CSV table of C-alpha atoms in Angstrom, one decimal:
chain,number,residue,atom,x,y,z
Y,1,MET,CA,61.4,10.1,-16.9
Y,2,LYS,CA,61.1,10.6,-13.1
Y,3,LYS,CA,58.4,13.2,-13.6
Y,4,ARG,CA,56.5,11.0,-15.9
Y,5,PHE,CA,56.7,8.1,-13.4
Y,6,LEU,CA,55.5,10.3,-10.5
Y,7,SER,CA,52.6,11.5,-12.6
Y,8,LEU,CA,51.6,7.9,-13.5
Y,9,LEU,CA,51.9,6.9,-9.8
Y,10,ALA,CA,49.7,9.8,-8.7
Y,11,PHE,CA,47.1,8.9,-11.4
Y,12,ALA,CA,47.2,5.3,-10.2
Y,13,VAL,CA,46.6,6.4,-6.5
Y,14,MET,CA,43.7,8.6,-7.5
Y,15,ALA,CA,42.1,5.9,-9.6
Y,16,THR,CA,42.5,3.3,-6.8
Y,17,THR,CA,41.0,5.8,-4.3
Y,18,ALA,CA,38.1,6.5,-6.6
Y,19,ILE,CA,37.4,2.8,-7.0
Y,20,MET,CA,37.6,2.3,-3.2
Y,21,VAL,CA,35.2,5.2,-2.6
Y,22,ALA,CA,32.8,3.8,-5.2
Y,23,CYS,CA,32.8,0.4,-3.6
Y,24,THR,CA,32.3,1.9,-0.2
Y,25,ASP,CA,29.4,4.1,-1.4
Y,26,HIS,CA,27.5,1.3,-3.2
Y,27,GLY,CA,28.7,-1.9,-1.4
Y,28,GLU,CA,27.3,-5.2,-2.5
Y,29,PRO,CA,24.0,-5.2,-4.4
Y,30,ILE,CA,21.0,-6.3,-2.3
Y,31,PRO,CA,19.5,-9.5,-3.7
Y,32,GLU,CA,15.8,-9.9,-4.3
Y,33,PRO,CA,14.0,-12.0,-1.7
Y,34,THR,CA,13.4,-15.7,-2.5
Y,35,GLN,CA,11.9,-16.7,0.8
Y,36,PHE,CA,10.9,-14.8,3.9
Y,37,THR,CA,11.3,-15.8,7.6
Y,38,VAL,CA,8.0,-14.8,9.2
Y,39,SER,CA,7.8,-13.8,12.9
Y,40,ASP,CA,5.1,-12.1,15.1
Y,41,PHE,CA,5.4,-8.3,15.7
Y,42,THR,CA,2.1,-7.4,17.4
Y,43,SER,CA,-1.6,-8.6,17.6
Y,44,GLY,CA,-4.9,-7.5,19.0
Y,45,LEU,CA,-5.9,-5.1,16.2
Y,46,ARG,CA,-9.6,-4.8,15.3
Y,47,ALA,CA,-10.2,-5.5,11.6
Y,48,PRO,CA,-7.1,-3.6,10.5
Y,49,ILE,CA,-6.9,-2.4,6.9
Y,50,GLY,CA,-4.0,0.0,6.3
Y,51,MET,CA,-0.6,0.6,7.7
Y,52,VAL,CA,2.3,3.0,7.4
Y,53,ILE,CA,5.6,3.5,9.2
Y,54,ASP,CA,6.8,7.0,10.1
Y,55,ASP,CA,10.3,8.3,10.3
Y,56,GLN,CA,10.7,7.2,13.9
Y,57,GLY,CA,9.6,3.7,13.2
Y,58,ASN,CA,6.1,4.1,14.7
Y,59,PHE,CA,3.3,2.1,13.0
Y,60,TRP,CA,0.1,3.9,12.2
Y,61,VAL,CA,-2.8,1.5,11.5
Y,62,THR,CA,-6.5,2.0,10.5
Y,63,GLU,CA,-8.9,-0.3,12.4
Y,64,GLY,CA,-12.3,-1.1,11.0
Y,65,GLY,CA,-13.5,-2.0,14.4
Y,66,THR,CA,-16.7,-4.1,14.9
Y,67,GLY,CA,-18.8,-2.5,12.2
Y,68,HIS,CA,-20.7,-0.2,14.7
Y,69,ASP,CA,-19.1,3.2,13.9
Y,70,ASP,CA,-16.1,2.3,16.0
Y,71,GLY,CA,-13.3,2.6,13.4
Y,72,ALA,CA,-10.1,4.0,14.7
Y,73,LEU,CA,-6.5,5.1,14.0
Y,74,VAL,CA,-4.0,3.5,16.3
Y,75,MET,CA,-0.2,4.1,16.7
Y,76,ILE,CA,2.1,1.3,17.6
Y,77,THR,CA,5.7,2.0,18.8
Y,78,PRO,CA,8.7,0.1,17.5
Y,79,GLN,CA,8.5,-1.9,20.8
Y,80,GLY,CA,4.9,-2.9,20.1
Y,81,ASP,CA,3.0,-0.6,22.5
Y,82,LYS,CA,-0.4,0.3,21.1
Y,83,LYS,CA,-2.2,3.6,21.5
Y,84,THR,CA,-5.6,4.6,20.1
Y,85,VAL,CA,-5.2,8.2,18.7
Y,86,VAL,CA,-8.4,8.9,16.7
Y,87,THR,CA,-11.9,7.4,17.1
Y,88,HIS,CA,-15.4,7.3,15.8
Y,89,PHE,CA,-14.8,6.6,12.2
Y,90,LYS,CA,-17.9,5.2,10.5
Y,91,SER,CA,-17.9,1.5,10.1
Y,92,VAL,CA,-20.6,-0.9,9.0
Y,93,LEU,CA,-21.2,-4.6,8.6
Y,94,GLN,CA,-21.8,-5.8,5.0
Y,95,MET,CA,-22.4,-9.5,4.5
Y,96,GLY,CA,-20.4,-10.2,7.7
Y,97,ASN,CA,-17.5,-8.0,6.7
Y,98,VAL,CA,-16.5,-4.7,8.4
Y,99,GLU,CA,-16.3,-1.9,5.9
Y,100,GLY,CA,-15.4,1.8,6.3
Y,101,ILE,CA,-11.9,3.1,6.9
Y,102,SER,CA,-9.2,2.4,4.2
Y,103,HIS,CA,-5.5,2.9,3.7
Y,104,LEU,CA,-2.9,5.5,4.8
Y,105,TYR,CA,0.0,7.3,3.2
Y,106,TYR,CA,2.8,9.0,5.2
Y,107,ASP,CA,5.0,11.7,3.6
Y,108,ASN,CA,7.4,14.3,5.2
Y,109,GLY,CA,5.6,14.5,8.5
Y,110,THR,CA,2.0,14.4,7.2
Y,111,LEU,CA,-0.3,11.5,7.4
Y,112,TYR,CA,-3.1,11.0,4.8
Y,113,LEU,CA,-6.0,8.7,5.6
Y,114,LEU,CA,-8.8,7.6,3.3
Y,115,HIS,CA,-12.3,6.5,4.3
Y,116,GLY,CA,-14.0,4.5,1.6
Y,117,ILE,CA,-17.7,4.7,2.8
Y,118,GLU,CA,-17.5,8.4,3.7
Y,119,GLY,CA,-15.5,9.1,0.6
Y,120,LEU,CA,-13.2,11.5,2.5
Y,121,LEU,CA,-9.5,12.2,2.7
Y,122,TYR,CA,-8.3,13.1,6.1
Y,123,THR,CA,-5.0,15.0,6.7
Y,124,ILE,CA,-3.2,14.6,10.0
Y,125,ASN,CA,-0.2,16.2,11.6
Y,126,PRO,CA,1.1,13.3,13.7
Y,127,SER,CA,3.3,15.5,16.0
Y,128,ALA,CA,0.4,17.9,16.8
Y,129,LEU,CA,-1.9,14.9,17.2
Y,130,LEU,CA,0.3,13.2,19.8
Y,131,ALA,CA,0.9,16.4,21.6
Y,132,GLY,CA,-2.8,16.9,22.3
Y,133,SER,CA,-5.5,15.1,24.3
Y,134,LEU,CA,-6.1,11.5,23.1
Y,135,PRO,CA,-8.0,9.9,21.7
Y,136,LEU,CA,-9.3,12.6,19.3
Y,137,HIS,CA,-12.7,12.4,17.7
Y,138,LYS,CA,-12.4,12.1,13.9
Y,139,ASP,CA,-14.7,15.2,13.4
Y,140,HIS,CA,-11.8,17.4,14.6
Y,141,LEU,CA,-9.6,16.3,11.6
Y,142,PRO,CA,-9.6,18.4,8.4
Y,143,SER,CA,-11.1,16.4,5.5
Y,144,GLU,CA,-11.7,16.7,1.8
Y,145,ASP,CA,-14.6,15.2,-0.2
Y,146,ILE,CA,-13.3,12.7,-2.8
Y,147,LYS,CA,-16.6,10.7,-3.3
Y,148,SER,CA,-18.6,13.6,-4.8
Y,149,PHE,CA,-16.1,14.1,-7.5
Y,150,VAL,CA,-15.9,10.4,-8.3
Y,151,VAL,CA,-19.7,10.0,-8.4
Y,152,SER,CA,-20.0,13.0,-10.8
Y,153,LYS,CA,-17.9,11.0,-13.3
Y,154,ASN,CA,-20.4,8.1,-13.4
Y,155,LEU,CA,-17.7,5.6,-14.1
Y,156,THR,CA,-19.5,2.3,-13.3
Y,157,PHE,CA,-23.0,0.9,-13.9
Y,158,ASP,CA,-23.8,1.3,-10.2
Y,159,ASN,CA,-21.8,4.6,-9.8
Y,160,ASN,CA,-19.8,3.1,-7.0
Y,161,SER,CA,-17.0,4.7,-5.2
Y,162,ASN,CA,-14.5,3.4,-2.6
Y,163,ALA,CA,-11.4,5.6,-2.0
Y,164,PHE,CA,-9.0,2.9,-1.0
Y,165,ALA,CA,-5.3,3.6,-1.3
Y,166,MET,CA,-2.9,6.3,-2.4
Y,167,THR,CA,0.7,7.4,-3.2
Y,168,LYS,CA,2.6,10.5,-4.2
Y,169,GLY,CA,3.8,10.8,-7.8
Y,170,PRO,CA,7.1,12.4,-9.0
Y,171,ASP,CA,5.2,15.7,-9.4
Y,172,GLY,CA,4.2,15.7,-5.7
Y,173,HIS,CA,0.5,15.2,-6.4
Y,174,LEU,CA,-1.4,12.6,-4.5
Y,175,TYR,CA,-2.8,9.7,-6.6
Y,176,ILE,CA,-5.9,8.0,-5.1
Y,177,VAL,CA,-7.0,4.6,-6.1
Y,178,ASP,CA,-10.8,4.3,-6.1
Y,179,ALA,CA,-11.5,0.5,-5.9
Y,180,GLY,CA,-15.3,1.0,-6.4
Y,181,ALA,CA,-15.0,3.3,-9.5
Y,182,ASN,CA,-12.0,1.3,-11.0
Y,183,ALA,CA,-10.1,4.6,-11.4
Y,184,VAL,CA,-7.2,6.6,-10.1
Y,185,ILE,CA,-7.9,10.2,-9.0
Y,186,ARG,CA,-5.2,12.9,-8.9
Y,187,ARG,CA,-5.3,15.5,-6.2
Y,188,ASN,CA,-3.3,18.6,-6.9
Y,189,LYS,CA,-0.6,19.3,-4.3
Y,190,ASP,CA,-1.2,23.0,-4.3
Y,191,THR,CA,-4.9,23.6,-5.0
Y,192,HIS,CA,-6.2,20.1,-3.8
Y,193,ALA,CA,-8.3,20.1,-7.0
Y,194,LEU,CA,-9.2,16.6,-8.3
Y,195,ASP,CA,-9.1,15.2,-11.8
Y,196,LEU,CA,-9.5,11.8,-13.3
Y,197,PHE,CA,-6.0,10.3,-14.0
Y,198,THR,CA,-6.8,6.9,-15.4
Y,199,THR,CA,-9.5,4.2,-15.5
Y,200,PHE,CA,-9.4,0.4,-15.7
Y,201,PRO,CA,-11.4,-1.6,-18.2
Y,202,PRO,CA,-13.4,-4.7,-17.1
Y,203,ILE,CA,-11.4,-8.0,-17.0
Y,204,ALA,CA,-14.4,-9.7,-18.5
Y,205,PRO,CA,-18.0,-8.8,-19.2
Y,206,ASN,CA,-19.5,-7.5,-16.0
Y,207,ARG,CA,-16.3,-8.3,-14.1
Y,208,ASP,CA,-14.5,-5.3,-12.4
Y,209,PRO,CA,-10.7,-5.2,-12.0
Y,210,VAL,CA,-11.1,-3.5,-8.5
Y,211,PRO,CA,-7.6,-1.8,-8.2
Y,212,THR,CA,-6.2,-1.9,-4.7
Y,213,GLY,CA,-2.6,-0.9,-3.9
Y,214,ILE,CA,-0.5,1.7,-5.7
Y,215,VAL,CA,3.3,2.5,-5.8
Y,216,PHE,CA,5.6,4.5,-8.0
Y,217,ASP,CA,8.7,2.6,-9.1
Y,218,GLY,CA,10.6,5.7,-10.4
Y,219,THR,CA,9.2,5.4,-13.9
Y,220,HIS,CA,5.7,4.1,-13.7
Y,221,PHE,CA,2.8,3.6,-11.2
Y,222,LEU,CA,2.2,0.0,-10.4
Y,223,LEU,CA,-1.1,-1.2,-9.1
Y,224,SER,CA,-2.5,-4.4,-7.7
Y,225,SER,CA,-6.0,-5.6,-8.3
Y,226,LEU,CA,-8.5,-7.7,-6.3
Y,227,THR,CA,-11.1,-8.4,-9.0
Y,228,GLY,CA,-14.8,-8.9,-8.1
Y,229,PHE,CA,-16.9,-11.9,-7.4
Y,230,PRO,CA,-16.3,-14.8,-8.0
Y,231,PHE,CA,-12.6,-13.9,-7.5
Y,232,SER,CA,-11.5,-16.5,-10.1
Y,233,PRO,CA,-8.0,-17.8,-9.6
Y,234,GLY,CA,-5.5,-16.2,-12.0
Y,235,SER,CA,-7.8,-13.3,-13.1
Y,236,ALA,CA,-6.0,-10.5,-11.2
Y,237,TYR,CA,-3.3,-8.3,-12.8
Y,238,ILE,CA,-0.5,-6.0,-11.9
Y,239,TYR,CA,-1.2,-2.8,-13.9
Y,240,ARG,CA,1.4,-0.3,-15.1
Y,241,VAL,CA,0.4,3.4,-15.6
Y,242,ASN,CA,2.8,6.0,-17.0
Y,243,THR,CA,2.9,9.6,-15.8
Y,244,SER,CA,0.5,10.6,-18.5
Y,245,GLY,CA,-2.2,8.2,-17.3
Y,246,VAL,CA,-1.8,5.6,-20.0
Y,247,MET,CA,-2.6,2.2,-18.4
Y,248,ILE,CA,-1.6,-1.3,-19.6
Y,249,PRO,CA,-2.1,-4.7,-17.8
Y,250,TYR,CA,1.6,-5.4,-16.9
Y,251,LYS,CA,1.5,-9.0,-15.6
Y,252,GLY,CA,-1.4,-11.4,-15.1
Y,253,GLY,CA,-2.2,-14.8,-13.5
Y,254,PHE,CA,-2.6,-13.5,-10.0
Y,255,THR,CA,-5.5,-14.0,-7.5
Y,256,THR,CA,-7.2,-11.5,-5.1
Y,257,LEU,CA,-4.3,-9.0,-4.7
Y,258,THR,CA,-4.9,-6.5,-1.9
Y,259,HIS,CA,-1.7,-4.4,-1.9
Y,260,ILE,CA,1.7,-3.9,-3.4
Y,261,ALA,CA,5.2,-2.7,-2.1
Y,262,LEU,CA,8.6,-2.3,-3.7
Y,263,THR,CA,11.8,-4.0,-2.8
Y,264,VAL,CA,15.0,-2.0,-2.4
Y,265,ASN,CA,15.6,-2.6,-6.1
Y,266,ASP,CA,12.1,-1.3,-7.0
Y,267,LYS,CA,10.7,-4.7,-7.8
Y,268,PRO,CA,7.0,-5.3,-6.8
Y,269,LEU,CA,5.9,-7.6,-4.0
Y,270,LEU,CA,2.2,-8.4,-3.8
Y,271,LEU,CA,-0.3,-9.6,-1.2
Y,272,HIS,CA,-2.5,-12.5,-2.2
Y,273,TYR,CA,-5.5,-12.0,0.1
Y,274,ALA,CA,-6.9,-15.5,0.3
Y,275,ASP,CA,-8.3,-18.4,-1.7
Y,276,PHE,CA,-12.0,-18.1,-2.4
Y,277,THR,CA,-14.4,-21.1,-2.1
Y,278,MET,CA,-17.3,-20.8,-4.5
Y,279,PRO,CA,-20.9,-21.7,-3.5
Y,280,PRO,CA,-22.0,-24.3,-2.7
Y,281,GLY,CA,-18.5,-24.9,-1.4
Y,282,SER,CA,-16.1,-27.7,-2.0
Y,283,ALA,CA,-15.7,-30.6,0.4
Y,284,GLY,CA,-18.3,-29.2,2.7
Y,285,ASN,CA,-16.6,-25.8,3.1
Y,286,PRO,CA,-18.8,-22.8,3.2
Y,287,PRO,CA,-18.4,-20.2,0.5
Y,288,GLY,CA,-16.0,-17.3,1.2
Y,289,PHE,CA,-12.4,-16.4,1.7
Y,290,LYS,CA,-10.5,-19.2,3.5
Y,291,PRO,CA,-8.4,-18.1,6.5
Y,292,ASN,CA,-4.7,-18.5,6.5
Y,293,THR,CA,-4.4,-19.0,2.7
Y,294,GLY,CA,-2.9,-15.5,2.1
Y,295,SER,CA,0.7,-15.0,0.9
Y,296,VAL,CA,3.4,-12.7,-0.4
Y,297,VAL,CA,4.4,-13.2,-4.0
Y,298,ASN,CA,6.8,-11.6,-6.4
Y,299,GLU,CA,6.0,-10.3,-9.8
Y,300,ASP,CA,6.6,-13.7,-11.3
Y,301,GLY,CA,4.1,-15.3,-9.0
Y,302,ALA,CA,6.6,-17.1,-6.8
Y,303,VAL,CA,5.4,-17.5,-3.2
Y,304,LEU,CA,7.8,-15.9,-0.7
Y,305,ALA,CA,5.7,-16.3,2.5
Y,306,SER,CA,2.5,-18.3,3.0
Y,307,GLY,CA,-0.2,-19.1,5.6
Y,308,LEU,CA,-1.1,-15.4,6.2
Y,309,ASN,CA,-4.5,-14.6,7.5
Y,310,LEU,CA,-6.2,-12.2,5.1
Y,311,PRO,CA,-3.3,-9.8,4.6
Y,312,THR,CA,-4.3,-6.2,3.6
Y,313,ASP,CA,-1.1,-4.1,3.7
Y,314,ILE,CA,2.7,-4.5,3.3
Y,315,LYS,CA,5.5,-2.0,3.9
Y,316,ARG,CA,9.3,-2.2,3.6
Y,317,TRP,CA,11.5,-1.0,6.5
Y,318,GLY,CA,15.2,-0.8,5.6
Y,319,ASP,CA,16.6,-3.1,2.8
Y,320,ARG,CA,15.6,-6.6,3.8
Y,321,THR,CA,12.6,-6.3,6.2
Y,322,PHE,CA,8.9,-6.0,5.4
Y,323,PHE,CA,5.9,-5.8,7.7
Y,324,VAL,CA,2.5,-7.3,6.7
Y,325,LEU,CA,-0.8,-6.3,8.2
Y,326,CYS,CA,-3.4,-9.2,8.5
Y,327,LEU,CA,-7.1,-8.5,8.8
Y,328,GLY,CA,-8.0,-12.1,9.6
Y,329,ASP,CA,-6.2,-12.3,13.0
Y,330,GLY,CA,-5.6,-8.6,13.7
Y,331,SER,CA,-1.8,-9.0,13.6
Y,332,ILE,CA,1.3,-7.5,12.1
Y,333,LYS,CA,3.9,-10.0,10.9
Y,334,LYS,CA,7.6,-9.2,10.4
Y,335,LEU,CA,9.2,-10.7,7.3
Y,336,ASP,CA,13.0,-10.9,6.9
Y,337,TYR,CA,15.4,-12.4,4.4
């Protein structure tokens, strides 16, 4: 009887220890955000488009510049100090908007940078870059031609191409969103060969979906979409693509989505760029995107932060903090919950 009691006691102790360890390892689940507190992190950026945060907490941001071939890559320390590290990226003015440089992706000490007009993918070693003489002219960076491959596929009526954003898939390959071609291009991790991964159908006759941001949630790729003119309210989708390239519209009812990020629970958060005023304008307003009407929304369309000035990128840092890059006022906002 004594032996049996001691065995049961030992089992109870082990079970209790296992439960305590499990609770210590996992802790309380992190809730999804329902409202963000927005604060200023930094400002003074020149038409910023893309942003990543490296392992040291440094921010790398692509600046469109003024539209006179003065696009740049800048680095911002966690304390907010800014340094221009690469210059002379092509930038042009199109209908009053700066176009050229696109988004970034950071992975395991390597920085990937897309340029939509040039149709190039630049690869950067941040450690080597910062150890050299700065700023560096962009012609000294290794690059790969994405646009020629896309154009060869003749995917749109105007054969447009705008390499815009990217992520890595579970296979280690790089998946590049081409907003002009309404497609995702896969770049082989070993050979760097390109192939067509998936395409997006029109949302209506002569209406492009214009895919923008891309993430992988552990099972599927999720993509945001801007849509084309006239940027009708409720016409944008979240798209879901499996690892075989099969695409379905996942959720609709969104407007002018520019990027996407995942919460700690792998739930999508999306950037609504702005409200668009149609010609001839309502209440005397000129046509175009209205400043300070951008927002962060969840996959159900609930607004978690509003009043953002043309947001173009969002990144999570830790469990409960996000940073949003705003083209309209050249700022980075910190979002906490």
